[in-house]
């Protein structure tokens, strides 16, 4: 997945809080393998940073619904929260992406097993 430089992304359902955004582009961040910027297309000023879980959290293996897996959504991306101090990622709401078609689904994992703010590089 790290080789994708730019990809049009279509969500199977709107991301919570971004219901008004229609159409996104995923771009790699130069000099940071596995880090991407997800930008909304025209009309909405939205940019999220996403980390490829296989690069930044290699032991992370959330349950992927069969429907997403069958649709080729096998790349797991995590929303990065830059904030102050160490950046964190949201393990409770990963995105699963089909890197060939750009189809993407945000999963909302239930329970306490996954942190909303897991430190990158933390245990």
PDB file of C-alpha atoms in Angstrom:
ATOM      1  CA  UNK A   1       0.000   0.000   0.000  1.00  0.00           C
ATOM      2  CA  UNK A   2       2.919   2.343   0.612  1.00  0.00           C
ATOM      3  CA  UNK A   3       3.421   2.683  -3.163  1.00  0.00           C
ATOM      4  CA  UNK A   4       0.127   4.546  -3.746  1.00  0.00           C
ATOM      5  CA  UNK A   5       0.854   8.181  -4.587  1.00  0.00           C
ATOM      6  CA  UNK A   6      -2.732   9.333  -5.231  1.00  0.00           C
ATOM      7  CA  UNK A   7      -6.041   7.462  -5.213  1.00  0.00           C
ATOM      8  CA  UNK A   8      -9.675   8.559  -5.483  1.00  0.00           C
ATOM      9  CA  UNK A   9     -11.533   7.167  -2.455  1.00  0.00           C
ATOM     10  CA  UNK A  10     -15.250   6.430  -2.154  1.00  0.00           C
ATOM     11  CA  UNK A  11     -16.731   5.498   1.209  1.00  0.00           C
ATOM     12  CA  UNK A  12     -19.415   2.823   1.451  1.00  0.00           C
ATOM     13  CA  UNK A  13     -21.113   5.014   4.091  1.00  0.00           C
ATOM     14  CA  UNK A  14     -20.247   8.559   5.196  1.00  0.00           C
ATOM     15  CA  UNK A  15     -17.671   8.881   7.961  1.00  0.00           C
ATOM     16  CA  UNK A  16     -19.272  10.125  11.188  1.00  0.00           C
ATOM     17  CA  UNK A  17     -18.962  13.899  11.259  1.00  0.00           C
ATOM     18  CA  UNK A  18     -18.147  14.123   7.559  1.00  0.00           C
ATOM     19  CA  UNK A  19     -21.574  13.385   6.120  1.00  0.00           C
ATOM     20  CA  UNK A  20     -21.437  16.539   3.949  1.00  0.00           C
ATOM     21  CA  UNK A  21     -18.148  15.597   2.288  1.00  0.00           C
ATOM     22  CA  UNK A  22     -18.530  13.895  -1.068  1.00  0.00           C
ATOM     23  CA  UNK A  23     -15.489  12.287  -2.611  1.00  0.00           C
ATOM     24  CA  UNK A  24     -11.956  12.065  -1.266  1.00  0.00           C
ATOM     25  CA  UNK A  25      -8.407  11.719  -2.511  1.00  0.00           C
ATOM     26  CA  UNK A  26      -5.763   9.738  -0.664  1.00  0.00           C
ATOM     27  CA  UNK A  27      -2.227  11.041  -1.205  1.00  0.00           C
ATOM     28  CA  UNK A  28       1.029   9.690   0.140  1.00  0.00           C
ATOM     29  CA  UNK A  29       3.087  12.040   2.310  1.00  0.00           C
ATOM     30  CA  UNK A  30       6.557  12.530   0.839  1.00  0.00           C
ATOM     31  CA  UNK A  31       9.333  11.142   3.019  1.00  0.00           C
ATOM     32  CA  UNK A  32       6.970   9.230   5.313  1.00  0.00           C
ATOM     33  CA  UNK A  33       6.306   5.696   4.010  1.00  0.00           C
ATOM     34  CA  UNK A  34       2.859   4.463   5.008  1.00  0.00           C
ATOM     35  CA  UNK A  35       1.566   7.935   5.921  1.00  0.00           C
ATOM     36  CA  UNK A  36      -1.215   9.478   3.849  1.00  0.00           C
ATOM     37  CA  UNK A  37      -3.360  12.608   3.672  1.00  0.00           C
ATOM     38  CA  UNK A  38      -7.060  12.014   2.998  1.00  0.00           C
ATOM     39  CA  UNK A  39      -8.515  15.174   1.508  1.00  0.00           C
ATOM     40  CA  UNK A  40     -12.128  15.919   0.689  1.00  0.00           C
ATOM     41  CA  UNK A  41     -12.831  16.919  -2.889  1.00  0.00           C
ATOM     42  CA  UNK A  42     -14.251  20.299  -3.841  1.00  0.00           C
ATOM     43  CA  UNK A  43     -16.509  22.155  -1.462  1.00  0.00           C
ATOM     44  CA  UNK A  44     -15.304  20.900   1.920  1.00  0.00           C
ATOM     45  CA  UNK A  45     -12.017  21.794   3.602  1.00  0.00           C
ATOM     46  CA  UNK A  46     -11.234  18.459   5.245  1.00  0.00           C
ATOM     47  CA  UNK A  47      -7.844  16.786   5.606  1.00  0.00           C
ATOM     48  CA  UNK A  48      -7.126  13.776   7.783  1.00  0.00           C
ATOM     49  CA  UNK A  49      -3.814  12.021   8.166  1.00  0.00           C
ATOM     50  CA  UNK A  50      -3.939   8.238   7.931  1.00  0.00           C
ATOM     51  CA  UNK A  51      -1.294   5.691   8.871  1.00  0.00           C
ATOM     52  CA  UNK A  52      -0.979   2.282   7.248  1.00  0.00           C
ATOM     53  CA  UNK A  53      -1.455  -0.068  10.216  1.00  0.00           C
ATOM     54  CA  UNK A  54       0.941  -2.646   8.747  1.00  0.00           C
ATOM     55  CA  UNK A  55       3.736  -0.043   8.895  1.00  0.00           C
ATOM     56  CA  UNK A  56       2.964   1.826  12.129  1.00  0.00           C
ATOM     57  CA  UNK A  57       1.123  -0.752  14.274  1.00  0.00           C
ATOM     58  CA  UNK A  58       2.180  -4.112  12.813  1.00  0.00           C
ATOM     59  CA  UNK A  59       0.544  -6.241  15.539  1.00  0.00           C
ATOM     60  CA  UNK A  60      -2.857  -4.578  15.069  1.00  0.00           C
ATOM     61  CA  UNK A  61      -5.411  -7.007  13.667  1.00  0.00           C
ATOM     62  CA  UNK A  62      -9.014  -5.859  14.090  1.00  0.00           C
ATOM     63  CA  UNK A  63     -11.901  -8.057  12.979  1.00  0.00           C
ATOM     64  CA  UNK A  64     -12.762  -7.204   9.365  1.00  0.00           C
ATOM     65  CA  UNK A  65     -16.384  -7.893   8.377  1.00  0.00           C
ATOM     66  CA  UNK A  66     -16.744 -10.537   5.681  1.00  0.00           C
ATOM     67  CA  UNK A  67     -18.504  -8.077   3.364  1.00  0.00           C
ATOM     68  CA  UNK A  68     -15.500  -5.684   3.460  1.00  0.00           C
ATOM     69  CA  UNK A  69     -13.013  -8.508   3.071  1.00  0.00           C
ATOM     70  CA  UNK A  70     -14.946  -9.943   0.119  1.00  0.00           C
ATOM     71  CA  UNK A  71     -14.883  -6.454  -1.470  1.00  0.00           C
ATOM     72  CA  UNK A  72     -11.071  -6.446  -1.336  1.00  0.00           C
ATOM     73  CA  UNK A  73     -10.907  -3.961   1.536  1.00  0.00           C
ATOM     74  CA  UNK A  74      -7.799  -5.509   2.994  1.00  0.00           C
ATOM     75  CA  UNK A  75      -5.609  -2.480   3.741  1.00  0.00           C
ATOM     76  CA  UNK A  76      -6.143  -1.122   7.248  1.00  0.00           C
ATOM     77  CA  UNK A  77      -5.589   2.599   7.778  1.00  0.00           C
ATOM     78  CA  UNK A  78      -5.733   4.465  11.085  1.00  0.00           C
ATOM     79  CA  UNK A  79      -6.710   8.091  11.663  1.00  0.00           C
ATOM     80  CA  UNK A  80      -3.759   9.995  13.136  1.00  0.00           C
ATOM     81  CA  UNK A  81      -4.373  12.568  15.876  1.00  0.00           C
ATOM     82  CA  UNK A  82      -1.334  14.879  15.732  1.00  0.00           C
ATOM     83  CA  UNK A  83      -2.053  17.001  18.871  1.00  0.00           C
ATOM     84  CA  UNK A  84       0.701  18.010  21.252  1.00  0.00           C
ATOM     85  CA  UNK A  85       3.288  15.461  22.269  1.00  0.00           C
ATOM     86  CA  UNK A  86       3.416  12.085  20.553  1.00  0.00           C
ATOM     87  CA  UNK A  87       0.904  11.507  17.768  1.00  0.00           C
ATOM     88  CA  UNK A  88      -1.810   8.953  18.459  1.00  0.00           C
ATOM     89  CA  UNK A  89      -3.963   6.735  16.268  1.00  0.00           C
ATOM     90  CA  UNK A  90      -7.568   5.657  16.633  1.00  0.00           C
ATOM     91  CA  UNK A  91      -7.596   1.863  16.900  1.00  0.00           C
ATOM     92  CA  UNK A  92     -11.349   1.777  17.601  1.00  0.00           C
ATOM     93  CA  UNK A  93     -12.402   3.147  14.200  1.00  0.00           C
ATOM     94  CA  UNK A  94     -10.040   1.892  11.482  1.00  0.00           C
ATOM     95  CA  UNK A  95     -10.617   2.378   7.790  1.00  0.00           C
ATOM     96  CA  UNK A  96     -10.422  -0.628   5.493  1.00  0.00           C
ATOM     97  CA  UNK A  97      -9.525   0.187   1.910  1.00  0.00           C
ATOM     98  CA  UNK A  98      -9.443  -1.640  -1.380  1.00  0.00           C
ATOM     99  CA  UNK A  99      -6.238  -0.120  -2.832  1.00  0.00           C
ATOM    100  CA  UNK A 100      -7.244  -1.105  -6.380  1.00  0.00           C
ATOM    101  CA  UNK A 101     -10.742   0.441  -6.489  1.00  0.00           C
ATOM    102  CA  UNK A 102     -10.534   3.084  -3.738  1.00  0.00           C
ATOM    103  CA  UNK A 103     -13.595   1.662  -1.978  1.00  0.00           C
ATOM    104  CA  UNK A 104     -13.304   2.319   1.743  1.00  0.00           C
ATOM    105  CA  UNK A 105     -15.305   1.545   4.881  1.00  0.00           C
ATOM    106  CA  UNK A 106     -14.822   2.944   8.362  1.00  0.00           C
ATOM    107  CA  UNK A 107     -15.317   0.277  11.003  1.00  0.00           C
ATOM    108  CA  UNK A 108     -16.613   1.161  14.463  1.00  0.00           C
ATOM    109  CA  UNK A 109     -15.289  -1.490  16.821  1.00  0.00           C
ATOM    110  CA  UNK A 110     -17.270  -2.103  19.999  1.00  0.00           C
ATOM    111  CA  UNK A 111     -15.888  -2.661  23.467  1.00  0.00           C
ATOM    112  CA  UNK A 112     -12.780  -1.523  25.301  1.00  0.00           C
ATOM    113  CA  UNK A 113     -10.232  -3.671  23.453  1.00  0.00           C
ATOM    114  CA  UNK A 114      -9.155  -0.848  21.102  1.00  0.00           C
ATOM    115  CA  UNK A 115      -7.939   2.584  22.171  1.00  0.00           C
ATOM    116  CA  UNK A 116      -9.209   5.830  20.678  1.00  0.00           C
ATOM    117  CA  UNK A 117      -5.769   7.391  21.251  1.00  0.00           C
ATOM    118  CA  UNK A 118      -2.984   4.809  21.092  1.00  0.00           C
ATOM    119  CA  UNK A 119       0.450   6.418  21.054  1.00  0.00           C
ATOM    120  CA  UNK A 120       2.503   5.710  17.973  1.00  0.00           C
ATOM    121  CA  UNK A 121       5.645   3.931  19.053  1.00  0.00           C
ATOM    122  CA  UNK A 122       4.053   3.043  22.404  1.00  0.00           C
ATOM    123  CA  UNK A 123       3.716  -0.411  23.869  1.00  0.00           C
TER     124      UNK A 123
END
